PDB file of C-alpha atoms in Angstrom:
ATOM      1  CA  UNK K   1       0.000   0.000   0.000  1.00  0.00           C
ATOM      2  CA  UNK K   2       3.266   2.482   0.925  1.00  0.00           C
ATOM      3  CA  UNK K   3       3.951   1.919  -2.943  1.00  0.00           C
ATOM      4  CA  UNK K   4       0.689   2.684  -4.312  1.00  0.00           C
ATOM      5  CA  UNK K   5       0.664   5.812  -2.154  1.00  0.00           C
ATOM      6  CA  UNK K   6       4.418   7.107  -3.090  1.00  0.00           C
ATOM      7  CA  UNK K   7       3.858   5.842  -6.981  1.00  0.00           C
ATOM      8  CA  UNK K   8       0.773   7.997  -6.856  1.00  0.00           C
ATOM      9  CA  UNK K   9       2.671  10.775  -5.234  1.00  0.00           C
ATOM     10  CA  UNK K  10       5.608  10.201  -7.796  1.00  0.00           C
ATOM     11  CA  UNK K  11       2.898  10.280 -10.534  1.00  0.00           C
ATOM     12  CA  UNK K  12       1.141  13.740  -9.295  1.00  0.00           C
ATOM     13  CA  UNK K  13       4.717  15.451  -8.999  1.00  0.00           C
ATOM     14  CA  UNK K  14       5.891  14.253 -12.302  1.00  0.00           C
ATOM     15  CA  UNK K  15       2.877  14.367 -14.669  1.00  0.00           C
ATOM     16  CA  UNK K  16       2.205  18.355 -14.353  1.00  0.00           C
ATOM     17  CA  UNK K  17       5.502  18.906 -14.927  1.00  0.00           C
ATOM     18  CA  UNK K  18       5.895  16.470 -18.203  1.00  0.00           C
ATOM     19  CA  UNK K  19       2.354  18.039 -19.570  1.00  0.00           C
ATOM     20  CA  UNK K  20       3.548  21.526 -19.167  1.00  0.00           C
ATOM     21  CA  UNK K  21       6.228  20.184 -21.486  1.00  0.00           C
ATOM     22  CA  UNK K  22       4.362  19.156 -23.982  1.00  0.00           C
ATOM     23  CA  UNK K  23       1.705  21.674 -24.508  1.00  0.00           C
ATOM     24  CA  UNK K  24       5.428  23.946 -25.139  1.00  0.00           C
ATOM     25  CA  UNK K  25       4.941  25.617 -28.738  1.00  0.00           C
ATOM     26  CA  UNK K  26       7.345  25.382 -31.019  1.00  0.00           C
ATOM     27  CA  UNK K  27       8.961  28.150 -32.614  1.00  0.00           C
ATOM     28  CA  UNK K  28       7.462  28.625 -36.347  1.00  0.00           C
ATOM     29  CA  UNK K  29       9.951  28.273 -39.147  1.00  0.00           C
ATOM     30  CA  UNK K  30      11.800  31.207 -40.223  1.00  0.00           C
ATOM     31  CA  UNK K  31      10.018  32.832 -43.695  1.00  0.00           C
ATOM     32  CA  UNK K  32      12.545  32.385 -46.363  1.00  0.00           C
ATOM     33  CA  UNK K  33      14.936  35.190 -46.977  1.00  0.00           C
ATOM     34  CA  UNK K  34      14.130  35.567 -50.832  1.00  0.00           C
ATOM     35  CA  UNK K  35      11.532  37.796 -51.790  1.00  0.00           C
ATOM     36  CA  UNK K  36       8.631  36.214 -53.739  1.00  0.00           C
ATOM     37  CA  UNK K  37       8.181  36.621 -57.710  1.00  0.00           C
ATOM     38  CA  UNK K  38       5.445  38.753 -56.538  1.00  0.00           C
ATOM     39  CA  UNK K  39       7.812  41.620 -54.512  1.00  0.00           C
ATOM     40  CA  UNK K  40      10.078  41.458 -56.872  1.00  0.00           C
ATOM     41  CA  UNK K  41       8.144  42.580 -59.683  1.00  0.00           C
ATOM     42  CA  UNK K  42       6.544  45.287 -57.503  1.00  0.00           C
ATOM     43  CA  UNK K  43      10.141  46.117 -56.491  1.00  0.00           C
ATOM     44  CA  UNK K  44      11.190  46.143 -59.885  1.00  0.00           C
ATOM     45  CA  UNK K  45       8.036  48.601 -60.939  1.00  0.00           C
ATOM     46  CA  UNK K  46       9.177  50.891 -57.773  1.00  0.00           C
ATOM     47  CA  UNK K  47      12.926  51.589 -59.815  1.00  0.00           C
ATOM     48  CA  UNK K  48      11.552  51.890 -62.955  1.00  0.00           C
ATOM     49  CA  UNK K  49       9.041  54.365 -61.819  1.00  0.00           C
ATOM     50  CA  UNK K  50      11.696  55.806 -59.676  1.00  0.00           C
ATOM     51  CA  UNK K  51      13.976  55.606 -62.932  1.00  0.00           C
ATOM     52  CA  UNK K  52      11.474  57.927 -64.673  1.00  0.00           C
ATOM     53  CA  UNK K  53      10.722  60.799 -62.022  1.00  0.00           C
ATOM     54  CA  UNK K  54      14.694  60.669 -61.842  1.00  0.00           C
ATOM     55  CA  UNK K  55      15.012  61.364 -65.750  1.00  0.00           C
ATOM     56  CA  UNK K  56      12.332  64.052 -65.557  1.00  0.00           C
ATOM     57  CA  UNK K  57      14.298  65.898 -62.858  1.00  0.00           C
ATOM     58  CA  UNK K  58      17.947  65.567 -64.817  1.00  0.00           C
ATOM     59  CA  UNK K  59      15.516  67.198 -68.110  1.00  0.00           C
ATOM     60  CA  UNK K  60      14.133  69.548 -66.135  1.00  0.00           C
ATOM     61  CA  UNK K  61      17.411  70.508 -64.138  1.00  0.00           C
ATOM     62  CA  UNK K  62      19.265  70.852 -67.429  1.00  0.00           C
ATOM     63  CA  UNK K  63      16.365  72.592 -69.148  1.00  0.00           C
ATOM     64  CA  UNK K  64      16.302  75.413 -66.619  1.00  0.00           C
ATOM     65  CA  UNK K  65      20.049  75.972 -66.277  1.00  0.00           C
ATOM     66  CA  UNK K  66      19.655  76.558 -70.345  1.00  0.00           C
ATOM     67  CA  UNK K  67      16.637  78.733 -69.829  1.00  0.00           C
ATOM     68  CA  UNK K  68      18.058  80.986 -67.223  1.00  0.00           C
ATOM     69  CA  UNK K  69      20.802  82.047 -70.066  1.00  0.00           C
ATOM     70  CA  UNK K  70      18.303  82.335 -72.901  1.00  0.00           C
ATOM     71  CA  UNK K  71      15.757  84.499 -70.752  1.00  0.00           C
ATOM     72  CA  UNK K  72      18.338  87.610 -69.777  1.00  0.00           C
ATOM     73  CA  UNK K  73      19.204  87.150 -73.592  1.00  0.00           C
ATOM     74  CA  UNK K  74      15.937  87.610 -74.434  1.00  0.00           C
ATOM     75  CA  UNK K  75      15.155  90.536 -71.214  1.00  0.00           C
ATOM     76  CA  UNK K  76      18.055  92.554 -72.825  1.00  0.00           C
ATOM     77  CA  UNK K  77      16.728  92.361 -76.365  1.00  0.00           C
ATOM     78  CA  UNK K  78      13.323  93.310 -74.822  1.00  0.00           C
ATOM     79  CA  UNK K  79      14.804  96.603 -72.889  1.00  0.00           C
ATOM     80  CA  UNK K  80      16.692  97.300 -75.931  1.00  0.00           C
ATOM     81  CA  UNK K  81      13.606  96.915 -78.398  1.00  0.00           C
ATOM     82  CA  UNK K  82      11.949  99.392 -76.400  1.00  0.00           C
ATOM     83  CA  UNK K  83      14.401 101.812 -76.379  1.00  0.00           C
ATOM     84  CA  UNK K  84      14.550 101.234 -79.931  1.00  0.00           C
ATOM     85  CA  UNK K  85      18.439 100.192 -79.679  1.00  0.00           C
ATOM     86  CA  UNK K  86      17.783  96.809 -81.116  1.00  0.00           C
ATOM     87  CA  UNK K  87      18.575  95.880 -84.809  1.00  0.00           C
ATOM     88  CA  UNK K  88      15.496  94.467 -86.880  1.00  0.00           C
ATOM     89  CA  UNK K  89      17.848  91.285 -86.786  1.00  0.00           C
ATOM     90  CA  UNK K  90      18.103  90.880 -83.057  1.00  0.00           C
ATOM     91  CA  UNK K  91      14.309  91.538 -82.470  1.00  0.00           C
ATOM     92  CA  UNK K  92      13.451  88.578 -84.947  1.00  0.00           C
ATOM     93  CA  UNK K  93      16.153  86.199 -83.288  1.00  0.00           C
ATOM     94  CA  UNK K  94      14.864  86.631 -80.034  1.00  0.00           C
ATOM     95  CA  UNK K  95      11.118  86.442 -81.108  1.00  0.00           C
ATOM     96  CA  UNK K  96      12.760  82.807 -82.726  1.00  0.00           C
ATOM     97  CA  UNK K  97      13.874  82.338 -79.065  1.00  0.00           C
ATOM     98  CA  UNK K  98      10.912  82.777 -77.630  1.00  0.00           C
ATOM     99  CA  UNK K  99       8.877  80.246 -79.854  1.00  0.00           C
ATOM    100  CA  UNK K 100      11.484  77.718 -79.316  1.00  0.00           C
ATOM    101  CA  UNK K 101      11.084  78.934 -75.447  1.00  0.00           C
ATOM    102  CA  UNK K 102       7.892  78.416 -75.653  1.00  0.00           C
ATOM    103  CA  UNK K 103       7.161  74.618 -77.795  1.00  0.00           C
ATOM    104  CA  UNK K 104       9.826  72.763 -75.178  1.00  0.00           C
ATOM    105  CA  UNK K 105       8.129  74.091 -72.198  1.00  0.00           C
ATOM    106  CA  UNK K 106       5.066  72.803 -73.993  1.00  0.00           C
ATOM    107  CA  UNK K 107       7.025  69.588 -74.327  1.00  0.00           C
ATOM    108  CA  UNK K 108       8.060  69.490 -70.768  1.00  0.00           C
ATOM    109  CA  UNK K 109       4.618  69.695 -69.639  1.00  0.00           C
ATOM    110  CA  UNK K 110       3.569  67.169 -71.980  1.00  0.00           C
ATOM    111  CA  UNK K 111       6.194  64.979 -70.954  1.00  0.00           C
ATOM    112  CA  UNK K 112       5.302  65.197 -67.162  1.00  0.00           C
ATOM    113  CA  UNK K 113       1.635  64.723 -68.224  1.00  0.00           C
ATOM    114  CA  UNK K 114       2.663  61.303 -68.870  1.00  0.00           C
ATOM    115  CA  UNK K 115       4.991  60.804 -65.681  1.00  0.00           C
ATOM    116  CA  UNK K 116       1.719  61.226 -64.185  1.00  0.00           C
ATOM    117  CA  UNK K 117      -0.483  59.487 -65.847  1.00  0.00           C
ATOM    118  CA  UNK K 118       2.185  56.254 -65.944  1.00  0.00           C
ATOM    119  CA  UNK K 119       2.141  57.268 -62.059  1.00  0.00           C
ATOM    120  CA  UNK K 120      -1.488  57.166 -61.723  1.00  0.00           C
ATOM    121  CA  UNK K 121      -2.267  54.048 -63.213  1.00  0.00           C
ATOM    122  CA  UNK K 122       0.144  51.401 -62.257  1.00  0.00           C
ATOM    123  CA  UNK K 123      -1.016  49.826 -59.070  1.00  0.00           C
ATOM    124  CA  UNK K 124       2.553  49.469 -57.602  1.00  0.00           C
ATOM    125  CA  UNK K 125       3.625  53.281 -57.541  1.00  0.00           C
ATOM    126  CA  UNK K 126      -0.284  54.996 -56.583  1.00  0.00           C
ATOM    127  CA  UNK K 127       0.861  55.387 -53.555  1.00  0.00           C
ATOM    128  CA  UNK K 128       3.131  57.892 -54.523  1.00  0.00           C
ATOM    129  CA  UNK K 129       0.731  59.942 -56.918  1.00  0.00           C
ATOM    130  CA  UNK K 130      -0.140  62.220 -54.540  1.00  0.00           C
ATOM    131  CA  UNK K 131       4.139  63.804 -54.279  1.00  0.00           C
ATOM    132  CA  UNK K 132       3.714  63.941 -58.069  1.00  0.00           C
ATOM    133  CA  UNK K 133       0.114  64.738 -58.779  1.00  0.00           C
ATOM    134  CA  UNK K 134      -0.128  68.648 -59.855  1.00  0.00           C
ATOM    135  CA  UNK K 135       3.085  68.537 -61.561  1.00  0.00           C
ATOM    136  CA  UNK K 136       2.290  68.763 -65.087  1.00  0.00           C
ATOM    137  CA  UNK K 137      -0.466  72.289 -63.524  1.00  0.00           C
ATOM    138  CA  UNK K 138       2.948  73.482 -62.324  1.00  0.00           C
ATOM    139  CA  UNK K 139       4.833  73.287 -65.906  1.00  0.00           C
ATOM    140  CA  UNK K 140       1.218  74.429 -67.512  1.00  0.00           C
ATOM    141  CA  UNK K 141       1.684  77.507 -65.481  1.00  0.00           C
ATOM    142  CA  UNK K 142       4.928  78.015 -66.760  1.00  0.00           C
ATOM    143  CA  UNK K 143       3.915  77.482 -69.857  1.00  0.00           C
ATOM    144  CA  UNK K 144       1.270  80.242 -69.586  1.00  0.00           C
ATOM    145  CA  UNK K 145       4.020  82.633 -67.859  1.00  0.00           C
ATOM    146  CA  UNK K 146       6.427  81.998 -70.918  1.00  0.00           C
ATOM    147  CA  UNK K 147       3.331  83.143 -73.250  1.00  0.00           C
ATOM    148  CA  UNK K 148       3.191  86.161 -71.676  1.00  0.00           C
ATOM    149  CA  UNK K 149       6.763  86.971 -71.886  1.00  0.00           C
ATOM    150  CA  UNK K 150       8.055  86.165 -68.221  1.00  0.00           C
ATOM    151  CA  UNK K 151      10.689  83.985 -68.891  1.00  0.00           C
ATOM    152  CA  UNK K 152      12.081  84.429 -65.615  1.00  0.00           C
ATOM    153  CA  UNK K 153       8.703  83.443 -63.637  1.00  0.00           C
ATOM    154  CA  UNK K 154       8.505  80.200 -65.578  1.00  0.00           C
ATOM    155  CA  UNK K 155      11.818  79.173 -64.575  1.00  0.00           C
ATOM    156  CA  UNK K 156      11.131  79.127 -60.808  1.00  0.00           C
ATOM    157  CA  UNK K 157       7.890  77.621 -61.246  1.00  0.00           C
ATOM    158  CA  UNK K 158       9.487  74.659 -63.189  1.00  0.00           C
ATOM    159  CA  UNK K 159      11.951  74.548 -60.072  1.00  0.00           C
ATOM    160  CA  UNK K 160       8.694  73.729 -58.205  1.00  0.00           C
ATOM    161  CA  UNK K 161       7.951  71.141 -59.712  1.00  0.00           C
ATOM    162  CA  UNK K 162      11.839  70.133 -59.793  1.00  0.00           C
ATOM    163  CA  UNK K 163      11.185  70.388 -56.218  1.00  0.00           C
ATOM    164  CA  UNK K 164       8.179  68.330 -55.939  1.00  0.00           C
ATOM    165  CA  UNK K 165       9.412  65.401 -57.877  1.00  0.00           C
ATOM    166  CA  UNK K 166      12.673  65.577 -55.957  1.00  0.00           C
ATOM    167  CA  UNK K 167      10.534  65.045 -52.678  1.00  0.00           C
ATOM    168  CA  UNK K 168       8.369  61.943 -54.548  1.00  0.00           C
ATOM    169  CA  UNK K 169      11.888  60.242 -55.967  1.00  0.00           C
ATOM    170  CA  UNK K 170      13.019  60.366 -52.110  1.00  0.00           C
ATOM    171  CA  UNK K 171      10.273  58.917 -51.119  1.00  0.00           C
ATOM    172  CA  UNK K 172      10.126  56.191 -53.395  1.00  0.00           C
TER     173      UNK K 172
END
């Protein structure tokens, strides 16, 4: 009877103990490292869209650096037109100027039209849409400044939207 009584004791001391063992979870296996097909053609989708606002800015950057020497060109002419110290020859080159001015700001704007349109619709970069969204109103208002002669105007509002695509590429 002693060694029903200490087997049972035995038993009571040593079967919490081996079920609080058991009901132990296991740690869950480690998700693999690589990236599925999925991410990585998201991922890839991020750089090229990244790849795009980053050739925007370079045209942009470049454009206005050329712009800023064509438009005191073209202030000087002005000032000297009306103080009618300009040759016939100088007025027409700098009214050429101004058209070509004019059509690749139209092209800029065009070409960020499309930046946000590509922007827009691909699922993978909306989430950035709203850093870009408004930039093609931006070069449209430069457009609209270079129309009416303000050369210099249009230059700092396509550094806005230098700016803003700047802040959507860091993002991204």
């Amino acid at each position: 009877m002693q060694r029903v009584v200490t087997l049972l004791l035995a038993a009571l001391i040593v079967l919490p103990v081996t079920s609080f063992s058991q009901t132990r979870k296991r740690p869950a296996a480690k998700a693999s490292a690589r990236p599925s097909l999925a991410q990585q053609k998201a991922a890839e989708i991020q750089r090229e869209g990244a790849t795009r606002v980053a050739d925007q800015i370079k045209t942009l950057t470049k454009f206005i650096y050329l712009l800023g020497g064509v438009a005191k060109g073209l202030e000087s002419v002005d000032d000297a037109a009306r103080r009618n110290q300009a040759s016939p020859a100088a007025i027409d080159q700098a009214a050429k100027s101004k058209l070509v001015v004019r059509n690749s700001i139209r092209n800029v704007r065009d070409g960020l039209d499309q930046l946000e349109s590509h922007i827009r619709m691909t699922p993978e970069l909306q989430r950035y849409y709203i850093r870009i969204a408004g930039v093609a109103a931006g070069a449209a208002t430069a457009e609209q400044q270079a129309a009416a002669n303000q050369f210099d105007k249009a230059g700092r509002s396509l550094l806005d939207v230098v700016s803003r695509l700047t802040d959507a590429l860091q993002e991204m």
